[in-house]
Amino acid sequence: MVSYDTVAVVDFGGQYAHLISRRIRELKVYSEVIAWDKAPYTLKDLLNLKGIIFSGGPSSIYDENAPKIDASVYSLNIPILGICYGHQLIAAQFDGVVSKADYREYGRIKLIIKKEDRLFKGVGKETIVWMSHGDQVEKLPKGFINLAITQHSKFAAFYNPKRKIYGVQFHPEVVHTVEGKKILKNFLYKVCGCKPNWKASNFIFQAIEEIKKEYNGGKVVCAVSGGLDSTVTAVLVKKVAKDSLVCVFVNNGLLRKGEPESVIKSLNKLGLNIVYVDASERFLKCLKNVADPETKRKVVGETFLEVFDEVAAKHGPFAYLAQGTLYPDVIESAKAGSPAATIKSHHNVGGLPSKLPYKLIEPLRYMYKDEVRRIASKLGLPDSIVKRHPFPGPGLSARIIGEVNEEKLRVSREASAIVEEELKKAGYYGKVWQAFAYVGDDKAVAVVGDTRMYGYMVTVKVVTSRDGMTADWAKLPSKLLEQISQRITNEVKDVASVSYCVSSKPPATIEPQ
Ligand code: XMP
């Protein structure tokens, strides 16, 4: 039996609640995000709860429907840190005064620490923090001590020693708060007494315990792609469901070069029971004459479901569906009206609609991507899976502009393979988030030997990112770009020119379609 400390992040609708939880886990303490209105009863169920953080939020505490925290949470006698809205809420709920700030602090601001405290241990007397607020604490409640000020905030951080409650007006979780990580670390280790005991072995233990609780016998189906999330899901479920797990690998004709063969080989090596379905012709037929990016995604998703249903009819009946949903997806989908999915309708082999007649097993639903990589490594999965770049569910159709056809698939596939190979050779593959080549219908004139040719214009895209939500174009050495370009024009038939995409996300998205 392993145990780990937990710190809950109570979400007041702020854009950073998620980030706070990630920062805590980076400091090796387990953390869960909890909706403010569910806090009174959810907090009581958390094992080894050592601390609570109130996130920021868009409301003013004097708004009619401003979220509040039930008084019972304060009676748990567990240390609390309020951030921004959380800071103001604590002040207001303990009868301090919060009002509209005369001067709205936004961006990098100098914080001056007025009183030594363990929360600021090792932090400079003056330090740069990130602020974003319209209201501010005007008068501290009784029993609260002021710890820090800024030019415009009289109470930028406070402490109630009797109740072990802290508040900070700034955001320690964002990188612009220069010593933010130190402040969070002090809260976790020095105030809450947490130990850095959230490790890969704990994630695995927790995931397997969850599966055992949910699984009651019967067949489990898991759609696998050879990617990180679905493979780790299958390996974990296999530990409980044993031979009752059936992994379905659908070749949709939109996979990378050599992928069907290499995926089957590596999944077989992991002892997984694979049902391989080559539906490539069917997918390409359905995609014929479809040029609109959203329609393409829809067609790929629907065709996948049809194929999946047929497999289920043949190899089932299945009682469970295992999928590799990650924590950010769970949190996003829990937020009503979240705009997150409206830019592109994302889906992957694991993203089947929940109306399917199976009980869901989602062992990674409390994990972040970097944690899944650590799990994969701890489970002994090969680097080809642990370090594999993310690949979209709609596959190469997201990298073909206009209609998907064999010709453009060949160009994108061959050129992307060259991009990956060259990055691996130069030691860049593991440093970037994704690297590929995309192609459309535009053509350019080139001279090959003494002959004029009219060929495809290929765009190489290499991006760095932490989580795919934002991304920067990778500043690769020009020698490497030159090598990639030369190889593509020399080795991929009918390519006339190669360009490099220098758009970041936002405004561009990572996949061009
Ligand atoms: P975009 O293109 O929206 O992509 O900037 C962000 C990240 O998500 C991946 N992506 C997908 N992944 N199913 C997936 O599993 C999808 O439909 C899908 N579309 C995009 C993309 O590769 C990038 O890492």
XYZ file of C-alpha atoms and ligand atoms in Angstrom:
537
model
C 0.000 0.000 0.000
C 1.423 3.354 -1.004
C 0.126 6.615 0.314
C 0.499 10.201 -0.768
C -0.579 13.581 0.475
C -3.307 15.494 -1.335
C -3.892 19.185 -1.879
C -7.233 20.247 -3.361
C -7.632 23.196 -5.692
C -11.085 24.721 -5.357
C -12.001 26.122 -8.759
C -13.848 29.447 -8.819
C -13.907 29.518 -12.601
C -10.430 30.983 -13.043
C -8.390 30.173 -16.101
C -5.521 29.071 -13.869
C -7.152 26.465 -11.540
C -5.790 23.729 -13.726
C -2.353 25.250 -13.791
C -2.243 25.442 -9.986
C -2.978 21.720 -9.818
C -0.224 20.991 -12.353
C 2.286 23.080 -10.429
C 1.442 21.168 -7.245
C 1.943 17.838 -8.968
C 5.233 19.079 -10.411
C 6.240 19.548 -6.780
C 5.389 15.842 -6.284
C 2.215 16.373 -4.275
C -1.052 14.890 -5.559
C -3.680 17.448 -6.409
C -7.280 17.457 -7.586
C -9.390 20.288 -8.945
C -12.780 20.601 -7.261
C -15.697 22.810 -8.257
C -16.414 25.452 -5.606
C -20.042 24.385 -5.110
C -19.072 20.728 -4.609
C -16.263 21.513 -2.168
C -18.132 20.930 1.129
C -18.756 17.253 0.466
C -15.970 16.407 -2.062
C -13.161 17.634 0.177
C -14.186 15.245 2.949
C -13.707 12.260 0.610
C -10.128 13.049 -0.333
C -7.505 10.813 1.233
C -4.722 12.499 3.240
C -5.975 15.982 2.455
C -3.225 18.304 3.708
C -4.065 21.630 2.127
C -6.653 23.571 0.122
C -6.051 26.266 -2.462
C -8.791 28.638 -3.603
C -8.207 29.596 -7.238
C -8.781 32.940 -8.880
C -12.007 33.578 -10.769
C -13.678 36.092 -13.078
C -16.288 37.315 -10.573
C -16.250 40.205 -8.172
C -17.176 38.943 -4.721
C -19.979 41.507 -4.637
C -21.594 40.186 -7.852
C -25.079 38.854 -7.259
C -24.174 35.265 -8.133
C -20.555 35.369 -7.040
C -19.359 31.922 -5.944
C -18.805 31.591 -2.190
C -17.363 28.805 -0.114
C -19.440 27.007 2.460
C -18.340 27.879 6.032
C -17.854 24.169 6.796
C -14.709 24.220 4.617
C -13.079 26.709 6.995
C -13.913 24.396 9.904
C -11.951 21.482 8.426
C -8.919 23.023 10.101
C -6.762 22.339 7.049
C -4.382 25.069 5.807
C -5.891 27.232 3.056
C -4.205 29.488 0.500
C -6.471 31.888 -1.386
C -5.198 33.196 -4.719
C -6.586 36.417 -6.271
C -10.393 35.920 -6.117
C -9.727 33.289 -3.415
C -7.753 35.906 -1.444
C -10.568 38.456 -1.705
C -13.221 35.871 -0.877
C -11.466 34.871 2.359
C -11.125 38.520 3.376
C -14.825 39.159 2.669
C -16.079 35.981 4.357
C -14.168 36.849 7.551
C -15.699 40.355 7.589
C -12.848 42.301 6.048
C -13.528 44.871 3.321
C -13.013 44.272 -0.396
C -13.665 47.045 -2.897
C -13.057 48.097 -6.488
C -9.392 49.029 -6.826
C -8.702 52.651 -7.841
C -5.798 51.353 -9.823
C -6.273 48.036 -11.590
C -3.016 46.069 -11.241
C -2.339 43.972 -14.302
C 0.890 42.243 -15.325
C 4.278 42.198 -13.644
C 4.206 44.119 -10.339
C 6.805 44.569 -7.587
C 5.788 42.861 -4.327
C 7.385 44.150 -1.129
C 7.424 41.662 1.717
C 6.649 43.397 5.023
C 6.785 40.523 7.467
C 8.906 37.392 7.542
C 6.863 34.256 7.207
C 7.457 30.648 6.163
C 5.311 31.251 3.046
C 8.028 33.597 1.751
C 11.039 31.659 3.066
C 13.938 32.055 0.627
C 12.041 34.685 -1.416
C 13.653 38.130 -1.926
C 12.312 41.074 0.142
C 11.216 42.538 -3.176
C 10.094 40.195 -5.905
C 8.198 40.391 -9.179
C 4.723 38.845 -9.190
C 1.910 38.543 -11.732
C -1.280 40.426 -10.911
C -4.624 40.565 -12.659
C -7.389 42.025 -10.533
C -10.043 44.720 -10.415
C -11.055 44.350 -6.738
C -8.719 44.448 -3.777
C -8.684 43.956 -0.032
C -9.242 47.350 1.641
C -9.377 46.259 5.275
C -8.102 43.016 6.814
C -10.471 40.943 8.939
C -9.781 40.522 12.637
C -7.032 38.012 13.394
C -5.334 38.460 10.001
C -1.789 39.824 9.615
C -0.517 41.722 6.602
C 2.515 40.085 4.972
C 3.163 42.096 1.806
C 2.234 45.191 -0.194
C 2.621 46.585 -3.704
C 2.528 50.196 -4.815
C -1.266 50.023 -5.102
C -2.282 47.106 -2.814
C -2.146 47.621 0.924
C -2.757 43.935 1.584
C -1.178 41.895 -1.198
C -0.668 38.862 1.073
C -2.094 37.999 4.490
C -2.072 35.301 7.119
C -4.328 34.143 9.929
C -2.053 32.132 12.245
C -4.844 30.688 14.366
C -6.729 29.273 11.364
C -3.674 28.665 9.149
C -5.247 30.650 6.321
C -3.155 32.553 3.771
C -4.174 34.818 0.926
C -2.145 36.264 -1.942
C -3.501 38.805 -4.408
C -1.010 37.706 -7.087
C -0.749 34.442 -9.048
C 2.145 32.259 -7.789
C 1.257 29.557 -10.343
C 2.186 31.529 -13.482
C 5.784 31.671 -14.659
C 5.813 35.484 -14.632
C 5.743 35.367 -10.826
C 9.477 34.931 -10.625
C 9.566 33.130 -7.268
C 6.063 31.635 -7.551
C 7.244 28.048 -7.469
C 9.161 28.701 -4.246
C 6.038 30.244 -2.667
C 3.855 27.275 -3.645
C 6.539 24.880 -2.450
C 6.674 26.682 0.915
C 2.900 26.413 1.218
C 2.946 22.687 0.446
C 5.983 21.614 2.449
C 6.296 24.197 5.214
C 2.678 25.194 5.857
C 0.762 21.999 4.996
C 3.558 19.599 5.961
C 3.244 17.653 2.687
C 5.931 15.193 1.638
C 7.031 14.987 -2.011
C 5.513 11.512 -2.347
C 3.448 11.665 -5.561
C 5.520 9.462 -7.873
C 5.024 7.327 -10.960
C 4.647 4.178 -8.822
C 1.777 5.919 -6.978
C 0.049 6.863 -10.238
C 0.211 3.237 -11.336
C -1.064 2.007 -7.993
C -3.909 4.524 -8.027
C -4.867 3.683 -11.617
C -4.931 -0.077 -10.988
C -6.977 0.369 -7.800
C -9.517 2.412 -9.795
C -9.758 -0.273 -12.485
C -10.241 -2.990 -9.862
C -13.096 -1.002 -8.336
C -14.827 -0.601 -11.710
C -14.205 -3.982 -13.303
C -16.581 -6.799 -12.475
C -15.701 -9.383 -15.106
C -16.624 -9.632 -18.782
C -14.870 -8.510 -21.947
C -13.212 -5.113 -22.222
C -12.584 -3.412 -25.552
C -9.905 -0.790 -25.986
C -9.279 1.117 -29.219
C -5.523 1.463 -29.602
C -3.425 3.581 -31.937
C 0.085 2.792 -30.741
C 0.208 6.238 -29.163
C 1.111 6.944 -25.563
C -2.325 7.298 -23.930
C -4.100 4.327 -25.500
C -1.102 2.028 -25.006
C -0.669 2.921 -21.333
C -4.436 2.487 -20.851
C -4.354 -0.970 -22.446
C -1.320 -2.083 -20.433
C -2.933 -0.964 -17.150
C -6.316 -2.547 -17.931
C -4.602 -5.759 -18.988
C -3.160 -6.048 -15.469
C -6.705 -6.408 -14.121
C -8.835 -7.798 -16.980
C -6.070 -10.146 -18.219
C -7.115 -12.047 -21.361
C -10.578 -10.480 -21.340
C -9.061 -7.338 -22.827
C -9.426 -7.010 -26.613
C -7.449 -4.198 -28.264
C -8.768 -2.955 -31.584
C -6.328 -1.285 -33.940
C -7.961 0.268 -36.990
C -5.827 1.209 -39.963
C -7.747 4.182 -41.362
C -5.319 4.703 -44.240
C -4.285 7.977 -42.629
C -1.383 6.654 -40.558
C 2.276 7.649 -40.716
C 4.860 5.814 -42.809
C 5.332 2.210 -41.640
C 2.997 2.814 -38.698
C 0.580 -0.135 -39.055
C 3.452 -2.635 -39.022
C 5.422 -0.974 -36.232
C 2.361 -0.500 -34.005
C 1.284 -4.130 -34.335
C 4.827 -5.253 -33.551
C 5.238 -3.096 -30.472
C 1.762 -3.866 -29.074
C 2.277 -7.596 -29.587
C 5.554 -7.318 -27.724
C 3.636 -5.885 -24.777
C 1.508 -9.026 -24.724
C -1.669 -7.258 -25.839
C -4.338 -9.168 -27.711
C -4.750 -7.160 -30.946
C -7.592 -7.250 -33.441
C -6.198 -5.502 -36.526
C -8.670 -4.082 -39.019
C -7.416 -2.680 -42.306
C -10.191 -0.257 -43.240
C -7.958 2.099 -45.221
C -9.847 1.788 -48.499
C -13.168 2.363 -46.788
C -11.960 5.547 -45.097
C -10.456 6.937 -48.300
C -13.654 6.206 -50.178
C -15.689 8.063 -47.556
C -13.265 10.989 -47.734
C -13.534 11.311 -51.516
C -14.511 14.847 -52.597
C -14.482 16.097 -49.003
C -12.382 19.252 -48.730
C -13.806 21.048 -45.707
C -11.665 20.395 -42.595
C -14.551 19.950 -40.150
C -16.414 17.634 -42.530
C -13.255 15.552 -42.899
C -13.034 15.183 -39.131
C -16.697 14.217 -38.993
C -16.319 11.627 -41.749
C -13.260 10.039 -40.101
C -15.044 9.941 -36.721
C -18.234 8.418 -38.108
C -16.423 5.848 -40.227
C -14.389 4.856 -37.198
C -17.578 4.269 -35.208
C -19.052 2.078 -37.950
C -15.897 -0.035 -38.082
C -15.769 -0.204 -34.305
C -19.392 -1.406 -34.141
C -18.637 -4.181 -36.603
C -15.655 -5.337 -34.556
C -17.787 -5.250 -31.403
C -20.420 -7.414 -33.082
C -17.788 -9.943 -34.141
C -15.531 -10.078 -31.071
C -17.943 -9.036 -28.312
C -20.146 -8.764 -26.456
C -18.165 -6.193 -24.534
C -19.159 -5.015 -21.090
C -16.555 -2.246 -20.880
C -14.820 0.292 -23.041
C -11.365 1.383 -21.868
C -10.136 4.745 -23.108
C -7.176 7.002 -22.486
C -8.982 10.186 -21.475
C -6.634 12.560 -19.633
C -7.358 14.945 -16.753
C -7.457 18.151 -18.851
C -10.212 16.590 -21.018
C -12.204 15.627 -17.931
C -11.925 19.096 -16.442
C -12.694 20.809 -19.739
C -15.774 18.709 -20.399
C -16.969 19.271 -16.833
C -16.990 23.023 -17.417
C -20.374 23.802 -18.839
C -20.268 25.977 -21.913
C -16.504 25.597 -22.261
C -15.444 26.967 -25.637
C -12.480 24.587 -25.731
C -13.897 22.141 -28.245
C -15.349 24.585 -30.701
C -12.178 25.469 -32.586
C -11.823 21.972 -33.979
C -13.895 18.947 -33.133
C -11.075 16.900 -31.684
C -11.418 13.198 -31.476
C -9.140 10.241 -31.347
C -9.452 6.496 -31.174
C -10.109 6.920 -27.485
C -12.631 9.684 -27.967
C -15.700 7.604 -28.651
C -19.034 9.088 -27.660
C -20.229 8.067 -24.224
C -23.623 6.943 -25.547
C -22.020 3.652 -26.563
C -23.487 0.732 -24.638
C -20.437 0.064 -22.475
C -19.301 1.004 -19.016
C -16.287 3.263 -19.256
C -12.877 2.524 -17.776
C -10.613 5.569 -17.926
C -7.553 4.875 -15.779
C -5.744 8.068 -16.841
C -8.562 10.446 -16.071
C -6.640 11.982 -13.159
C -3.345 12.206 -15.061
C -1.557 14.886 -17.008
C 0.404 14.069 -20.167
C 3.812 14.339 -18.501
C 2.624 11.957 -15.784
C 1.452 9.478 -18.415
C 4.952 9.586 -19.930
C 6.410 8.827 -16.508
C 3.936 5.957 -16.010
C 4.832 4.575 -19.437
C 8.493 4.695 -18.592
C 7.940 3.059 -15.184
C 5.854 0.330 -16.856
C 8.875 -0.403 -19.049
C 7.284 0.710 -22.331
C 9.813 1.344 -25.118
C 11.009 4.868 -25.949
C 9.214 4.638 -29.280
C 5.969 4.880 -27.268
C 7.120 6.947 -24.266
C 8.592 9.692 -26.441
C 6.222 9.410 -29.382
C 4.865 12.705 -30.669
C 1.097 13.184 -30.356
C -0.770 12.284 -33.531
C -4.343 13.481 -34.167
C -7.209 11.004 -34.348
C -8.067 12.115 -37.917
C -4.463 11.241 -38.797
C -2.921 12.611 -41.964
C -6.282 13.989 -43.085
C -5.516 16.855 -40.674
C -2.309 17.449 -42.645
C -3.764 17.426 -46.149
C -5.324 20.667 -47.351
C -8.310 20.050 -49.583
C -9.455 16.601 -50.613
C -7.545 13.636 -49.199
C -6.192 11.444 -51.963
C -3.494 8.786 -52.349
C -1.144 11.225 -54.033
C -1.164 13.868 -51.310
C -1.099 11.178 -48.622
C 2.072 9.788 -50.172
C 3.717 13.207 -50.244
C 2.793 14.088 -46.651
C 3.740 10.611 -45.386
C 7.132 10.457 -47.122
C 8.038 14.043 -46.331
C 6.974 13.710 -42.678
C 9.102 10.595 -42.301
C 12.104 12.590 -43.522
C 11.350 15.402 -41.068
C 11.173 12.922 -38.166
C 14.328 11.077 -39.263
C 16.387 14.248 -39.572
C 15.188 15.580 -36.222
C 16.087 12.289 -34.567
C 19.545 12.327 -36.157
C 20.149 15.897 -35.003
C 18.883 15.193 -31.470
C 15.832 17.469 -31.789
C 13.002 14.929 -31.905
C 12.662 14.644 -28.107
C 12.879 18.419 -27.672
C 9.887 19.325 -29.819
C 6.178 18.620 -29.429
C 5.367 17.701 -33.033
C 7.137 17.662 -36.390
C 5.579 16.904 -39.757
C 5.063 18.034 -43.329
C 1.719 19.035 -44.801
C 0.567 19.493 -48.350
C -2.273 21.013 -50.324
C -3.199 21.419 -53.977
C -1.001 24.409 -54.748
C 1.831 23.664 -57.124
C 5.043 25.437 -58.060
C 7.413 25.255 -60.986
C 10.825 23.663 -60.461
C 13.737 22.565 -62.612
C 14.915 19.005 -62.296
C 18.021 18.346 -64.354
C 17.209 20.411 -67.393
C 13.526 19.663 -67.287
C 10.723 21.830 -66.078
C 8.424 20.182 -63.539
C 5.271 21.329 -61.829
C 5.090 19.871 -58.340
C 3.656 20.058 -54.843
C 4.554 22.765 -52.356
C 5.270 21.066 -49.043
C 5.248 22.895 -45.718
C 7.340 21.607 -42.846
C 6.000 22.362 -39.378
C 7.905 21.796 -36.143
C 6.524 23.166 -32.872
C 7.441 23.227 -29.229
C 4.685 23.116 -26.632
C 3.958 21.994 -23.070
C 0.469 20.693 -23.584
C -0.674 21.484 -27.123
C -2.854 24.375 -25.924
C -0.310 26.922 -27.122
C 2.727 26.286 -29.295
C 5.783 28.060 -30.687
C 7.388 27.342 -34.034
C 10.708 25.641 -33.358
C 13.779 27.750 -34.047
C 15.714 24.975 -35.789
C 19.241 25.555 -37.139
C 19.184 26.596 -40.782
C 21.584 23.744 -41.690
C 19.032 21.237 -40.410
C 16.194 22.928 -42.295
C 18.308 22.908 -45.427
C 19.016 19.201 -45.045
C 15.297 18.466 -44.559
C 14.362 20.566 -47.573
C 16.987 18.975 -49.820
C 15.995 15.470 -48.847
C 12.295 16.143 -49.434
C 12.799 17.610 -52.908
C 15.316 14.888 -53.822
C 13.532 11.879 -52.391
C 9.788 12.584 -52.517
C 8.465 12.356 -56.048
C 6.677 15.422 -57.471
C 7.691 17.937 -54.806
C 8.781 21.290 -56.220
C 9.371 23.352 -53.091
C 9.591 23.184 -49.312
C 8.713 25.974 -46.915
C 8.919 26.206 -43.123
C 5.894 27.309 -41.114
C 6.753 30.161 -38.738
C 3.315 30.644 -37.192
C 2.792 29.995 -33.505
C -0.429 28.953 -31.762
C -2.333 31.173 -31.320
C -3.325 32.352 -33.855
C -2.505 29.244 -35.924
C -3.503 25.805 -34.661
C -0.919 23.026 -34.641
C -2.599 20.846 -37.241
C -3.336 22.845 -40.389
C -6.816 21.291 -40.757
P -4.597 21.881 -32.698
O -4.411 21.499 -34.116
O -6.027 22.068 -32.316
O -4.096 20.611 -31.879
O -3.736 23.044 -32.287
C -3.639 20.592 -30.553
C -3.060 19.213 -30.282
O -4.083 18.223 -30.394
C -3.773 17.317 -31.444
N -5.016 17.068 -32.169
C -5.795 16.010 -31.931
N -5.621 14.973 -31.116
N -7.652 14.055 -31.850
C -6.539 13.993 -31.081
O -6.366 13.034 -30.352
C -7.907 15.083 -32.706
O -8.921 15.124 -33.384
C -6.913 16.105 -32.757
N -6.799 17.242 -33.468
C -5.618 17.825 -33.093
C -2.729 17.982 -32.303
O -1.943 17.019 -32.967
C -1.978 18.788 -31.278
O -1.040 18.020 -30.570
